[in-house]
CSV table of N, CA and C in Angstrom, one decimal:
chain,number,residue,atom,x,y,z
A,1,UNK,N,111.6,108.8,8.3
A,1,UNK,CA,110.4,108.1,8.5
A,1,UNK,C,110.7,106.8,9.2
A,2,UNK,N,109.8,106.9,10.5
A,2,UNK,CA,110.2,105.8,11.1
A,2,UNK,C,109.1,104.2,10.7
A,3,UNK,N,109.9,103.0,10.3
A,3,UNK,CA,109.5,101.8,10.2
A,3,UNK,C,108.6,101.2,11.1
A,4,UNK,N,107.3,100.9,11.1
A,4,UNK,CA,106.2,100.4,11.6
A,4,UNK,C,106.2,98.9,11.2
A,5,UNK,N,106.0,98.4,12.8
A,5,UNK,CA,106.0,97.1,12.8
A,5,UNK,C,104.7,96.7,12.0
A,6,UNK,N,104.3,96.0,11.1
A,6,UNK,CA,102.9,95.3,10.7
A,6,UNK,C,102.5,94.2,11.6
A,7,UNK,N,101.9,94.5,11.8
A,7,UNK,CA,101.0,93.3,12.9
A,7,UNK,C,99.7,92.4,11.9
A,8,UNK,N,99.8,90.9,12.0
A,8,UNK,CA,99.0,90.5,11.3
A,8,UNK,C,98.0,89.7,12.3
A,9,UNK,N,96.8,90.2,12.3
A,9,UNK,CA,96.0,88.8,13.2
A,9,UNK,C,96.2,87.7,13.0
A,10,UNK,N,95.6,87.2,14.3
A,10,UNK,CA,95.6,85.6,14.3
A,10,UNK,C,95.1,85.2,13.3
A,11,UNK,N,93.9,85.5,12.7
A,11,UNK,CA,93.3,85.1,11.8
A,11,UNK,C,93.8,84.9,10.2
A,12,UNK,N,94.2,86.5,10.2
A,12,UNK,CA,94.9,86.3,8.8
A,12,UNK,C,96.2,85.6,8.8
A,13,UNK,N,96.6,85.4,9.6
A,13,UNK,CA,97.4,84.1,9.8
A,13,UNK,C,97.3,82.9,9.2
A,14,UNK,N,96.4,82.2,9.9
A,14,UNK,CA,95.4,81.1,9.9
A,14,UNK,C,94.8,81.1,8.2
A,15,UNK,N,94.1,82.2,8.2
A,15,UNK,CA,93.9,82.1,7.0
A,15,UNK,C,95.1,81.7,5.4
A,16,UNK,N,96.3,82.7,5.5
A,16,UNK,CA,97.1,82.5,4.8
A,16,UNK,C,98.0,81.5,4.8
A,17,UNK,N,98.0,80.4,6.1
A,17,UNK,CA,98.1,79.1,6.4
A,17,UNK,C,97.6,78.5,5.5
A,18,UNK,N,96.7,78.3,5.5
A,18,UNK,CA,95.5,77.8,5.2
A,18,UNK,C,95.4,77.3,3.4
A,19,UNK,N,95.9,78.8,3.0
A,19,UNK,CA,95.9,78.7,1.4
A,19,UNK,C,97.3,78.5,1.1
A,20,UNK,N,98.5,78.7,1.7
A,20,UNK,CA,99.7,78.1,1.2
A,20,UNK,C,99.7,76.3,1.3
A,21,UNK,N,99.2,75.8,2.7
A,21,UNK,CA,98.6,74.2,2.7
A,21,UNK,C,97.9,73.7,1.8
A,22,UNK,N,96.6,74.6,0.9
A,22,UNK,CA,95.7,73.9,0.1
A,22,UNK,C,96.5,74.0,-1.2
A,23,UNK,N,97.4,75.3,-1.7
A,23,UNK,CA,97.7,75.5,-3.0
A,23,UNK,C,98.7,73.9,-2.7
A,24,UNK,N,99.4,73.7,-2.4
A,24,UNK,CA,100.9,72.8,-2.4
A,24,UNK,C,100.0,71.4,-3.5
A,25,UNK,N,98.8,71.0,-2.5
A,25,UNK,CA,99.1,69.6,-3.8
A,25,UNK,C,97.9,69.9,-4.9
A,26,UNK,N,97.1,71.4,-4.9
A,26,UNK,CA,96.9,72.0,-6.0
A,26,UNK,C,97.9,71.8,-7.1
A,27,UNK,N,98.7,72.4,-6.9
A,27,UNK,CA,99.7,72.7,-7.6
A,27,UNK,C,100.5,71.2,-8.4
A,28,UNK,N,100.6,70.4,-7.3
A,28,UNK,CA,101.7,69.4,-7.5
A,28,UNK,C,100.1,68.6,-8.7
A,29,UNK,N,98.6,68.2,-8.2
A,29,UNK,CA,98.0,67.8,-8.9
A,29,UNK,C,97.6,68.2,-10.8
A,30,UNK,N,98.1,69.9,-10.5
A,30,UNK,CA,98.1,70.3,-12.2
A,30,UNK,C,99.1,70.2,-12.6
A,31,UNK,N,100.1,70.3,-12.1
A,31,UNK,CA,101.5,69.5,-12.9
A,31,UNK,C,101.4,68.2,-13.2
A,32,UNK,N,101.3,67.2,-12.9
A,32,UNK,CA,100.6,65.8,-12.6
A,32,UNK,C,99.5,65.8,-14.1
A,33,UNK,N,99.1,66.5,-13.9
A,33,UNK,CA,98.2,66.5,-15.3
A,33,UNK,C,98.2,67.0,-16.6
A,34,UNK,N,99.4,67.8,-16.3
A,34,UNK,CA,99.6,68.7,-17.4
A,34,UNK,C,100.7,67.6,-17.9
A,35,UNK,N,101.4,66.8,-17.5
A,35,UNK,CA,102.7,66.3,-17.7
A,35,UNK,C,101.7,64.8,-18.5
A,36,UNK,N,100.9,64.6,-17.3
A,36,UNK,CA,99.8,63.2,-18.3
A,36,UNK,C,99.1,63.3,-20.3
A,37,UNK,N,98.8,64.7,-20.1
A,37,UNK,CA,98.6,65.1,-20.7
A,37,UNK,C,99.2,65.2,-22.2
A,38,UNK,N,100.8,65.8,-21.5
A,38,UNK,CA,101.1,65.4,-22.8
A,38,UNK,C,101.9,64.5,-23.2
A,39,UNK,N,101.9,63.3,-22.4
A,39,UNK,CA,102.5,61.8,-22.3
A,39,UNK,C,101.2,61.5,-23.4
A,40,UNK,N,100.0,61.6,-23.1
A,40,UNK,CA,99.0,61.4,-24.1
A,40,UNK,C,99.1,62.0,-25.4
A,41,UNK,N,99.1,63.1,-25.8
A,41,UNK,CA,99.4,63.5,-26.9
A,41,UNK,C,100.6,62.6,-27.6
A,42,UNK,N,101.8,62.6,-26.9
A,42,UNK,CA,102.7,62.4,-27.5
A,42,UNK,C,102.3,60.8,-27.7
A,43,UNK,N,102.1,60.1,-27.1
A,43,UNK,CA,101.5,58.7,-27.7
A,43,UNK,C,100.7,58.7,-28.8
A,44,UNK,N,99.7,59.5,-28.5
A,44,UNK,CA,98.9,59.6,-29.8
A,44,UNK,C,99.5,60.3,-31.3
A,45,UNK,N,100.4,60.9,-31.0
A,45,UNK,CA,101.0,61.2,-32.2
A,45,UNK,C,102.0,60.1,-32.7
A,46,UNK,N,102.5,59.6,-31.8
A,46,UNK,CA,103.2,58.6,-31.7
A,46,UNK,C,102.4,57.1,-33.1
A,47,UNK,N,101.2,57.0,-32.8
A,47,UNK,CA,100.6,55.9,-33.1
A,47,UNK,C,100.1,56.3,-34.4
A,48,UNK,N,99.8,57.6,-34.6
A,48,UNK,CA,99.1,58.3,-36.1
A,48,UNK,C,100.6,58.1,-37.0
A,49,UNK,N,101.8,58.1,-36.5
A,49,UNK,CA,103.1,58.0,-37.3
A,49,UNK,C,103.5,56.7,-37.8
A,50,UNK,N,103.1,56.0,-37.0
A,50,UNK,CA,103.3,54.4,-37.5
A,50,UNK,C,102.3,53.6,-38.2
A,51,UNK,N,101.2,54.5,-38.0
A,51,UNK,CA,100.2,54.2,-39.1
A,51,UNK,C,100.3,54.7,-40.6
A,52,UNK,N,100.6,55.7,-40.4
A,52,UNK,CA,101.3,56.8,-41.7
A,52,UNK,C,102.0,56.1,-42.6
A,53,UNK,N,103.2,55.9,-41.6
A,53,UNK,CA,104.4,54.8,-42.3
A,53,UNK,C,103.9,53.4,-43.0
A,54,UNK,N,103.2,52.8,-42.0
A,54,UNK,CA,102.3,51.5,-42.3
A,54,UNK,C,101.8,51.3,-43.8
A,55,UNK,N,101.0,52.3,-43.6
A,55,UNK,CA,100.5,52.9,-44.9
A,55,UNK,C,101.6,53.0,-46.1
A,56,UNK,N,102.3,54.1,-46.1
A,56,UNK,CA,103.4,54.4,-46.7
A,56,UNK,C,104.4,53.2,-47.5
A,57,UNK,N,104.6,52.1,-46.5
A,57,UNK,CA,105.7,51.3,-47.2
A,57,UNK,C,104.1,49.8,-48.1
A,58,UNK,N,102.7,50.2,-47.6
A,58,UNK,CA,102.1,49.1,-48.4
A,58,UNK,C,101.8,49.8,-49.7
A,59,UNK,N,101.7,51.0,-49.7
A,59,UNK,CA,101.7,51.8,-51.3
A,59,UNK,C,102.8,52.2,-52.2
A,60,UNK,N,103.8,52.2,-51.5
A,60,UNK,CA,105.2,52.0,-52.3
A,60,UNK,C,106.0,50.7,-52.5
A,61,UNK,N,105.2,49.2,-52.3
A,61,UNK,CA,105.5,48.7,-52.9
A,61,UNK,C,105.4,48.2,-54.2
A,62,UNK,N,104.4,48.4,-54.7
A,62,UNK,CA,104.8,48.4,-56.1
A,62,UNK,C,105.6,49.0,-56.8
A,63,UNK,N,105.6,49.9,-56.6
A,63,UNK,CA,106.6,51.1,-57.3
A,63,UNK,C,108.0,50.3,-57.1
A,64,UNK,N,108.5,49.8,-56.0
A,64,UNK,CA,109.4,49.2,-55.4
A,64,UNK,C,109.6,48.0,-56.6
A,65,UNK,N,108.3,47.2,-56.6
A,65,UNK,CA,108.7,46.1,-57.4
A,65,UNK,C,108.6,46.8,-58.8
A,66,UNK,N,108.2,47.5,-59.7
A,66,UNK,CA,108.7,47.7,-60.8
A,66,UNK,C,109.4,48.9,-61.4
A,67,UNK,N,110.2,49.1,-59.9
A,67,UNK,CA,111.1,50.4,-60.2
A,67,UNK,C,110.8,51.6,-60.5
A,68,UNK,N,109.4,52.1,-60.2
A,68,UNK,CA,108.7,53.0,-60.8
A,68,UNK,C,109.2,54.6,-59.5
A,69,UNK,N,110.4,55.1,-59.6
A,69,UNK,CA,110.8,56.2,-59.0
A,69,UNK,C,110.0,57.8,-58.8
A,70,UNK,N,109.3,57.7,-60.0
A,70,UNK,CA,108.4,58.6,-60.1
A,70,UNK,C,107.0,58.5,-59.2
A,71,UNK,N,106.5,57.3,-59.4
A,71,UNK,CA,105.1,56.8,-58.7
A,71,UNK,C,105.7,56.8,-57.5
A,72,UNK,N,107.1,56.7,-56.4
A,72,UNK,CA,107.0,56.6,-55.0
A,72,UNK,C,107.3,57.9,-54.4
A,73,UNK,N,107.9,58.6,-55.7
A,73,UNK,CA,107.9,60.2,-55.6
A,73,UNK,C,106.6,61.1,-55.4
A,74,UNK,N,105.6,60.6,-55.7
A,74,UNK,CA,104.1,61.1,-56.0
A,74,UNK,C,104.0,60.7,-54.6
A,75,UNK,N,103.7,59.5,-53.9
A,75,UNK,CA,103.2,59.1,-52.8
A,75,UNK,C,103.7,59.7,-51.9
A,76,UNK,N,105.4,60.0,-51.7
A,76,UNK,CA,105.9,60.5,-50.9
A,76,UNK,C,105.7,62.3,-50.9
A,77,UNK,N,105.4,62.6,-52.0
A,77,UNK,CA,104.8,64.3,-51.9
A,77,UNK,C,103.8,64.4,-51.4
A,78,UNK,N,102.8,63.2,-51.1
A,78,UNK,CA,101.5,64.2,-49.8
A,78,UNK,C,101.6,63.9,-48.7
A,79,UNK,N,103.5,63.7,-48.0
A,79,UNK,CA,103.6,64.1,-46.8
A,79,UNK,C,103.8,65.9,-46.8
A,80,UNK,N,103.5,66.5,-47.9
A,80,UNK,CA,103.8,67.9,-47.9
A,80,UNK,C,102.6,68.6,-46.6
A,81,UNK,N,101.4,68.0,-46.5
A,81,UNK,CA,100.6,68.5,-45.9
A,81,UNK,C,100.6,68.3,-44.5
A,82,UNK,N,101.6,67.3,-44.3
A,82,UNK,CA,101.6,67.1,-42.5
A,82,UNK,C,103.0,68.3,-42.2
A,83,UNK,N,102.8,69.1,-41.6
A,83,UNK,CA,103.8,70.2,-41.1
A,83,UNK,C,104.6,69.1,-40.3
A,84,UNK,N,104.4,68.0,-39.7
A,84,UNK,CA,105.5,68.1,-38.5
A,84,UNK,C,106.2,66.5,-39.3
A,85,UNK,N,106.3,66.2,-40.1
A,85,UNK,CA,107.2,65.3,-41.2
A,85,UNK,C,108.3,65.7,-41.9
A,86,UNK,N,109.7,65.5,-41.6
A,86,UNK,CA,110.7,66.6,-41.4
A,86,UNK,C,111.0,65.5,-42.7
A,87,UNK,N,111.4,64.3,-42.8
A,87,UNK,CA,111.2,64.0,-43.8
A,87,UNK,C,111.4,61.8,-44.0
A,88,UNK,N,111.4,61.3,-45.3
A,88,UNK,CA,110.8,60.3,-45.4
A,88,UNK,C,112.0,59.5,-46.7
A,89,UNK,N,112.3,58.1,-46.4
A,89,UNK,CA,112.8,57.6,-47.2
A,89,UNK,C,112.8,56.2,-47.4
A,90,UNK,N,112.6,55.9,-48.6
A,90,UNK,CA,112.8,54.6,-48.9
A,90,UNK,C,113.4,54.2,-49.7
A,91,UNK,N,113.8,53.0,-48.8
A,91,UNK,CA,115.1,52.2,-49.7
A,91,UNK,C,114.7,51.0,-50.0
A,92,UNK,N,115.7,50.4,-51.1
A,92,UNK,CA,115.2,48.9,-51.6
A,92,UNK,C,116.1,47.6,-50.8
A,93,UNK,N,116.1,46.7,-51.3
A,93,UNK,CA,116.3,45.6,-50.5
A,93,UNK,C,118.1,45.8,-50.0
A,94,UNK,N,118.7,46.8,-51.5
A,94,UNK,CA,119.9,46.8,-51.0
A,94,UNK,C,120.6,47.9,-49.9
A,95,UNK,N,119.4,48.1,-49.3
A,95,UNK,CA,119.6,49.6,-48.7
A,95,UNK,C,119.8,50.5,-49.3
A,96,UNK,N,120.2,50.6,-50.3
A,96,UNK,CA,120.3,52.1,-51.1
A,96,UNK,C,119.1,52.7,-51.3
A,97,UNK,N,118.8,54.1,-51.2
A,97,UNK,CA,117.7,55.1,-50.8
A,97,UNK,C,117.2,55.1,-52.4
A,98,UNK,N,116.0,54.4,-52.8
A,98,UNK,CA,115.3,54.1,-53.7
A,98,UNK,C,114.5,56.3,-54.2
A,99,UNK,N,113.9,56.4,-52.8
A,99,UNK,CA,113.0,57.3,-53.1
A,99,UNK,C,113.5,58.8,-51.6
A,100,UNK,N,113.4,60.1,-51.7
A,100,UNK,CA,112.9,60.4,-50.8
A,100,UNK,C,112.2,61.8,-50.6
A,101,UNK,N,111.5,62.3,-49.7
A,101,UNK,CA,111.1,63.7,-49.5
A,101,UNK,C,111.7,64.0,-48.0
A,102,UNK,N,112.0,65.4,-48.1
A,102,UNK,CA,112.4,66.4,-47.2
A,102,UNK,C,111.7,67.5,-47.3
A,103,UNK,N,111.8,68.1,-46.0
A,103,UNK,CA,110.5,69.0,-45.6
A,103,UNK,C,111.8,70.3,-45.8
A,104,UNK,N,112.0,71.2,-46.8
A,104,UNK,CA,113.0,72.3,-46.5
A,104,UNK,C,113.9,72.3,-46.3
A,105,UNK,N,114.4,71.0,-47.2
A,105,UNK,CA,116.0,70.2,-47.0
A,105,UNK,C,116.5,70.3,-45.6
A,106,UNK,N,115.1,69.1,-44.6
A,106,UNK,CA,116.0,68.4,-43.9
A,106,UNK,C,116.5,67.7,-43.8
A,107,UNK,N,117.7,67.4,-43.6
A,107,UNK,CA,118.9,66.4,-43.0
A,107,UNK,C,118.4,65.1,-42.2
A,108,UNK,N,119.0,64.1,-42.5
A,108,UNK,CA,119.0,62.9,-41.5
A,108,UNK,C,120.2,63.0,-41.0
A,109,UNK,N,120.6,63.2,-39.3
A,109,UNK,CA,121.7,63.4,-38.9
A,109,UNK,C,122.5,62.2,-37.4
A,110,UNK,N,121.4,61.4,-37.0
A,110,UNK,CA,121.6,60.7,-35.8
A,110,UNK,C,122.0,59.1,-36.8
A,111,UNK,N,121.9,58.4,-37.6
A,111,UNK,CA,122.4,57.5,-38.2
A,111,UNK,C,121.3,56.7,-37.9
A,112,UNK,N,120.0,57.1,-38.0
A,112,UNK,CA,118.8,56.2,-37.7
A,112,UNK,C,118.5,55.5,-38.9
A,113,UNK,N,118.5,55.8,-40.0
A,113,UNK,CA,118.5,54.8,-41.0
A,113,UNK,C,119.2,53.8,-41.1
A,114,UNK,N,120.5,53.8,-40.9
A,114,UNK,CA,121.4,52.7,-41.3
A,114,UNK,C,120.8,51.6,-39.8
A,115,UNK,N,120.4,52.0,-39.1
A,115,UNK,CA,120.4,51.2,-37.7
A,115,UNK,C,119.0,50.4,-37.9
A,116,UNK,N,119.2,49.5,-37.4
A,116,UNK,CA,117.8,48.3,-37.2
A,116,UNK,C,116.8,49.0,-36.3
A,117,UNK,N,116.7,49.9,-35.7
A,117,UNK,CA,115.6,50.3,-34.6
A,117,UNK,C,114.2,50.6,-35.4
A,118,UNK,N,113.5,49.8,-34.8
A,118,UNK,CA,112.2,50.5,-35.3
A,118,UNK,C,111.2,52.1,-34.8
A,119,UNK,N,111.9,52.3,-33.7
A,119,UNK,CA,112.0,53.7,-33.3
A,119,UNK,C,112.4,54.2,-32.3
A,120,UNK,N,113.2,55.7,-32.2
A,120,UNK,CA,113.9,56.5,-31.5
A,120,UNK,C,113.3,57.9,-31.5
A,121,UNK,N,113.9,58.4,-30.4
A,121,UNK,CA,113.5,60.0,-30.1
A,121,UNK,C,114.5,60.7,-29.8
A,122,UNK,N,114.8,61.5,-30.6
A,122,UNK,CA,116.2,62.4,-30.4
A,122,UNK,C,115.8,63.9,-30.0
A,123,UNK,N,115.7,64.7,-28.9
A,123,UNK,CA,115.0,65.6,-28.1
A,123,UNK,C,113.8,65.6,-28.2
A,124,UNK,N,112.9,66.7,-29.4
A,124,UNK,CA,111.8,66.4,-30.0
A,124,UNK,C,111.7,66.2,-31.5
A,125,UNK,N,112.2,65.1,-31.8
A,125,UNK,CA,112.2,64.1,-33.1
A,125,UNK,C,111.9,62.7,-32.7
A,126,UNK,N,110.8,62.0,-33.2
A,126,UNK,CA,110.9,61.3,-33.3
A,126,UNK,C,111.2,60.0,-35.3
A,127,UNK,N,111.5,59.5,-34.9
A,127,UNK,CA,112.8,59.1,-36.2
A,127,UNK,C,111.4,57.3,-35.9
A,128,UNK,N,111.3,57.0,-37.5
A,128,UNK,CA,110.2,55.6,-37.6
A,128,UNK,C,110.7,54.5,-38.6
A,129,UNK,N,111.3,53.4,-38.3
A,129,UNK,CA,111.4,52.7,-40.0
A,129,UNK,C,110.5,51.4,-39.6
A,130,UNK,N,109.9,51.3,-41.0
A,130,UNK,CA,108.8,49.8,-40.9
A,130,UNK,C,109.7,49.5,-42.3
A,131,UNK,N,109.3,47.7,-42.4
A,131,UNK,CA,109.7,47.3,-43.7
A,131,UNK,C,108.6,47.4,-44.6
A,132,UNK,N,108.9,47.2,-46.2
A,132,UNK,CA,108.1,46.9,-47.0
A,132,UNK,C,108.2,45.4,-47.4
A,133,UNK,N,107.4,44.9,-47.6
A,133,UNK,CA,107.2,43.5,-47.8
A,133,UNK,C,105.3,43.2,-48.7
A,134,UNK,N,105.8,42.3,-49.5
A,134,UNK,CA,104.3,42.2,-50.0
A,134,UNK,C,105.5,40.6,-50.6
A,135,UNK,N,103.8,40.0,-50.0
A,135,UNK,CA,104.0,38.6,-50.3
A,135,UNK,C,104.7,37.6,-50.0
A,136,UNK,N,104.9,38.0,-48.8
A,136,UNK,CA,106.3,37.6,-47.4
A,136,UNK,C,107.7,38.2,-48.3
A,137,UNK,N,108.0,38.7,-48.9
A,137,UNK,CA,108.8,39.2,-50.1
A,137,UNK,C,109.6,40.2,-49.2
A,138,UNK,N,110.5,40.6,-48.7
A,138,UNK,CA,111.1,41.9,-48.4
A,138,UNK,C,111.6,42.6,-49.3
A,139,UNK,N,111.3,43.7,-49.7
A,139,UNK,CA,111.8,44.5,-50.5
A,139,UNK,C,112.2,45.6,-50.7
A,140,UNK,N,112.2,46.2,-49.3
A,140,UNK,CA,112.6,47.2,-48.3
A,140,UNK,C,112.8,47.8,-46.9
A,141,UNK,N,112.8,49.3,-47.1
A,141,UNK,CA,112.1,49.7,-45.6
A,141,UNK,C,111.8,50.9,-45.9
A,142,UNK,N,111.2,52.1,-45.6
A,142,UNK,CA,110.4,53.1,-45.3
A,142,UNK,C,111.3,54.0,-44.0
A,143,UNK,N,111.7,54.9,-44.0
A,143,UNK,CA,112.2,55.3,-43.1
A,143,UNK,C,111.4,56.9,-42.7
A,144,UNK,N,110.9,57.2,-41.8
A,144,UNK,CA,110.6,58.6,-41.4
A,144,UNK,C,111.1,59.9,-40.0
A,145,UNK,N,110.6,60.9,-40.4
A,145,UNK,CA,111.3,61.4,-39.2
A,145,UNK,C,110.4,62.8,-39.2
A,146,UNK,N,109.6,62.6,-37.7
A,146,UNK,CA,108.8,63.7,-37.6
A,146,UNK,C,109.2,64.9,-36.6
A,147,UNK,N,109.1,65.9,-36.3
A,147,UNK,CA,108.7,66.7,-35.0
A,147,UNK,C,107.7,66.0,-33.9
A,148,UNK,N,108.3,66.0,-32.8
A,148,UNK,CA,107.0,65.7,-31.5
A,148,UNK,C,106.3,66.7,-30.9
A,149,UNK,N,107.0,68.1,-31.4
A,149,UNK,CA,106.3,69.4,-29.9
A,149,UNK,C,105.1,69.6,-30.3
A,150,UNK,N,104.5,69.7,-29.4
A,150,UNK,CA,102.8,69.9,-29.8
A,150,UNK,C,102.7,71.4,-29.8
A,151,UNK,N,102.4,71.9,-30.5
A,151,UNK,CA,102.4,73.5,-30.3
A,151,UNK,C,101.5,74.1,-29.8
A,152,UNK,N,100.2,73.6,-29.1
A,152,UNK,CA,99.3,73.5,-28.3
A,152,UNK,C,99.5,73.2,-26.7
A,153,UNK,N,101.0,72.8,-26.5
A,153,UNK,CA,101.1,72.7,-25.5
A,153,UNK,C,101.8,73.6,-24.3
A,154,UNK,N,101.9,75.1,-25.3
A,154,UNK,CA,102.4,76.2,-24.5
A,154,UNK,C,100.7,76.9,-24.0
A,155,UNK,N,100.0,76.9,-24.6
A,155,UNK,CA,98.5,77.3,-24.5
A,155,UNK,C,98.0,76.5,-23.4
A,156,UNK,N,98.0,75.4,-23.8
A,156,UNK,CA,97.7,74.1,-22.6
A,156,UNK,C,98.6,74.5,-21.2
A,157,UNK,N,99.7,75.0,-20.8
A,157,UNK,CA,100.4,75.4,-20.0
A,157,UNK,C,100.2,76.2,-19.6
A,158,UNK,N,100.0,77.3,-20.0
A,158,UNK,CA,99.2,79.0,-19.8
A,158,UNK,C,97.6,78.2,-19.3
A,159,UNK,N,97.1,77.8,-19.6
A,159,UNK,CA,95.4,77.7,-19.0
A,159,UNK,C,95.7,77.1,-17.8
A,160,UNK,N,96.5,75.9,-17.5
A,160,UNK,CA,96.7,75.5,-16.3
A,160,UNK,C,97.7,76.5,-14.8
A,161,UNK,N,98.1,77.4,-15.8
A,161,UNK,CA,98.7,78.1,-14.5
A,161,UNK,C,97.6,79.1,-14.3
A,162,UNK,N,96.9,79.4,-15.2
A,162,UNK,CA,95.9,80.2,-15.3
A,162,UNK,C,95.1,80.2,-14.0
A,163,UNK,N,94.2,78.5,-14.4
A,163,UNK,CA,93.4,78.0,-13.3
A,163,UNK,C,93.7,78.1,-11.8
A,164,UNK,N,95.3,77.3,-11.7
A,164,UNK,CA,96.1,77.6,-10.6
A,164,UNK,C,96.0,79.0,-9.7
A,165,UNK,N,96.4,79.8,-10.8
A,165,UNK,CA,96.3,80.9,-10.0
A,165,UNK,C,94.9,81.7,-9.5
A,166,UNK,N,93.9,81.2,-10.2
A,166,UNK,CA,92.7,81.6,-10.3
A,166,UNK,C,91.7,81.2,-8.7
A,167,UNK,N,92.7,79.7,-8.6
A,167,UNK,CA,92.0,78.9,-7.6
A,167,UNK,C,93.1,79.5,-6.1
A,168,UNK,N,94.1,80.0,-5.9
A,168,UNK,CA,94.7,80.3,-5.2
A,168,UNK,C,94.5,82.0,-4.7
A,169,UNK,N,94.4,82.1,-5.7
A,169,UNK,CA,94.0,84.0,-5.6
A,169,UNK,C,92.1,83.7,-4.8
A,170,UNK,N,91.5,83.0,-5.3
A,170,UNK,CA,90.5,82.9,-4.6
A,170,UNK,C,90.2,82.7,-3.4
């Protein structure tokens, strides 16, 4: 069988010109947004965690000040309901780990507790310590450590190539 040349009109030329020039900053524009996107998310989850914590070291201090290991155990059990809270600890003035919960015995493994930072991200972990203090009083610190991946943001990826392709195929 002999190989026939394909001949494309000028036109279809032009045309398929046409749509490889329009898709390029298509393209480059939903990456651009998809990446905004979840610079947003991740901020926002970012700020729900330090509120959390915030929270967390102004209700465990009491417990703090009268030793009450049971009452910061209670507080620290309805991080059971947030899935992405790997886990949480607090310690007293002498650094020793007063209280803690773990999500399915996880590990603290980057040395973020012993270290002064008030926060780091280790791939997708982000790791949070605030002090406890009541009455200019230091009496601790709060230490946490969540997941960052948004699990919504494989779906979110899929719609955007979706559209991409939708708008290109058109």
């Amino acid at each position: 069988m002999l190989m026939e040349k394909i001949r494309i009109s000028f036109f279809y030329r032009q045309l398929i010109a046409l749509v490889v020039i329009n898709s390029i900053p298509l393209i480059f524009l939903s990456t651009q947004l998809l990446s905004a996107s979840y610079s947003h998310i991740k901020e926002s989850q970012e700020i729900m965690l330090k509120e959390r914590l915030s929270f967390l070291s102004s209700t465990v201090a009491s417990a703090i000040m009268f030793n009450d290991i049971t009452t910061s155990q209670d507080i620290l059990s309805t991080l059971r309901k947030d899935a992405d809270v790997r886990y949480a600890k607090i310690y007293n003035t002498d650094s020793n780990v007063f209280s803690e919960y773990s999500r399915s015995n996880e590990i603290e493994s980057t040395g973020f507790d012993s270290s002064n930072k008030e926060i780091d991200y280790v791939d997708n972990i982000i790791y949070l310590r605030t002090p406890i203090i009541y009455d200019g009083e230091y009496l601790g610190f709060v230490t946490m450590s969540a997941d960052t991946y948004y699990s919504g943001y494989g779906k979110r990826l899929d719609f955007y190539l979706a559209v991409v392709a939708v708008i290109i195929g058109s």
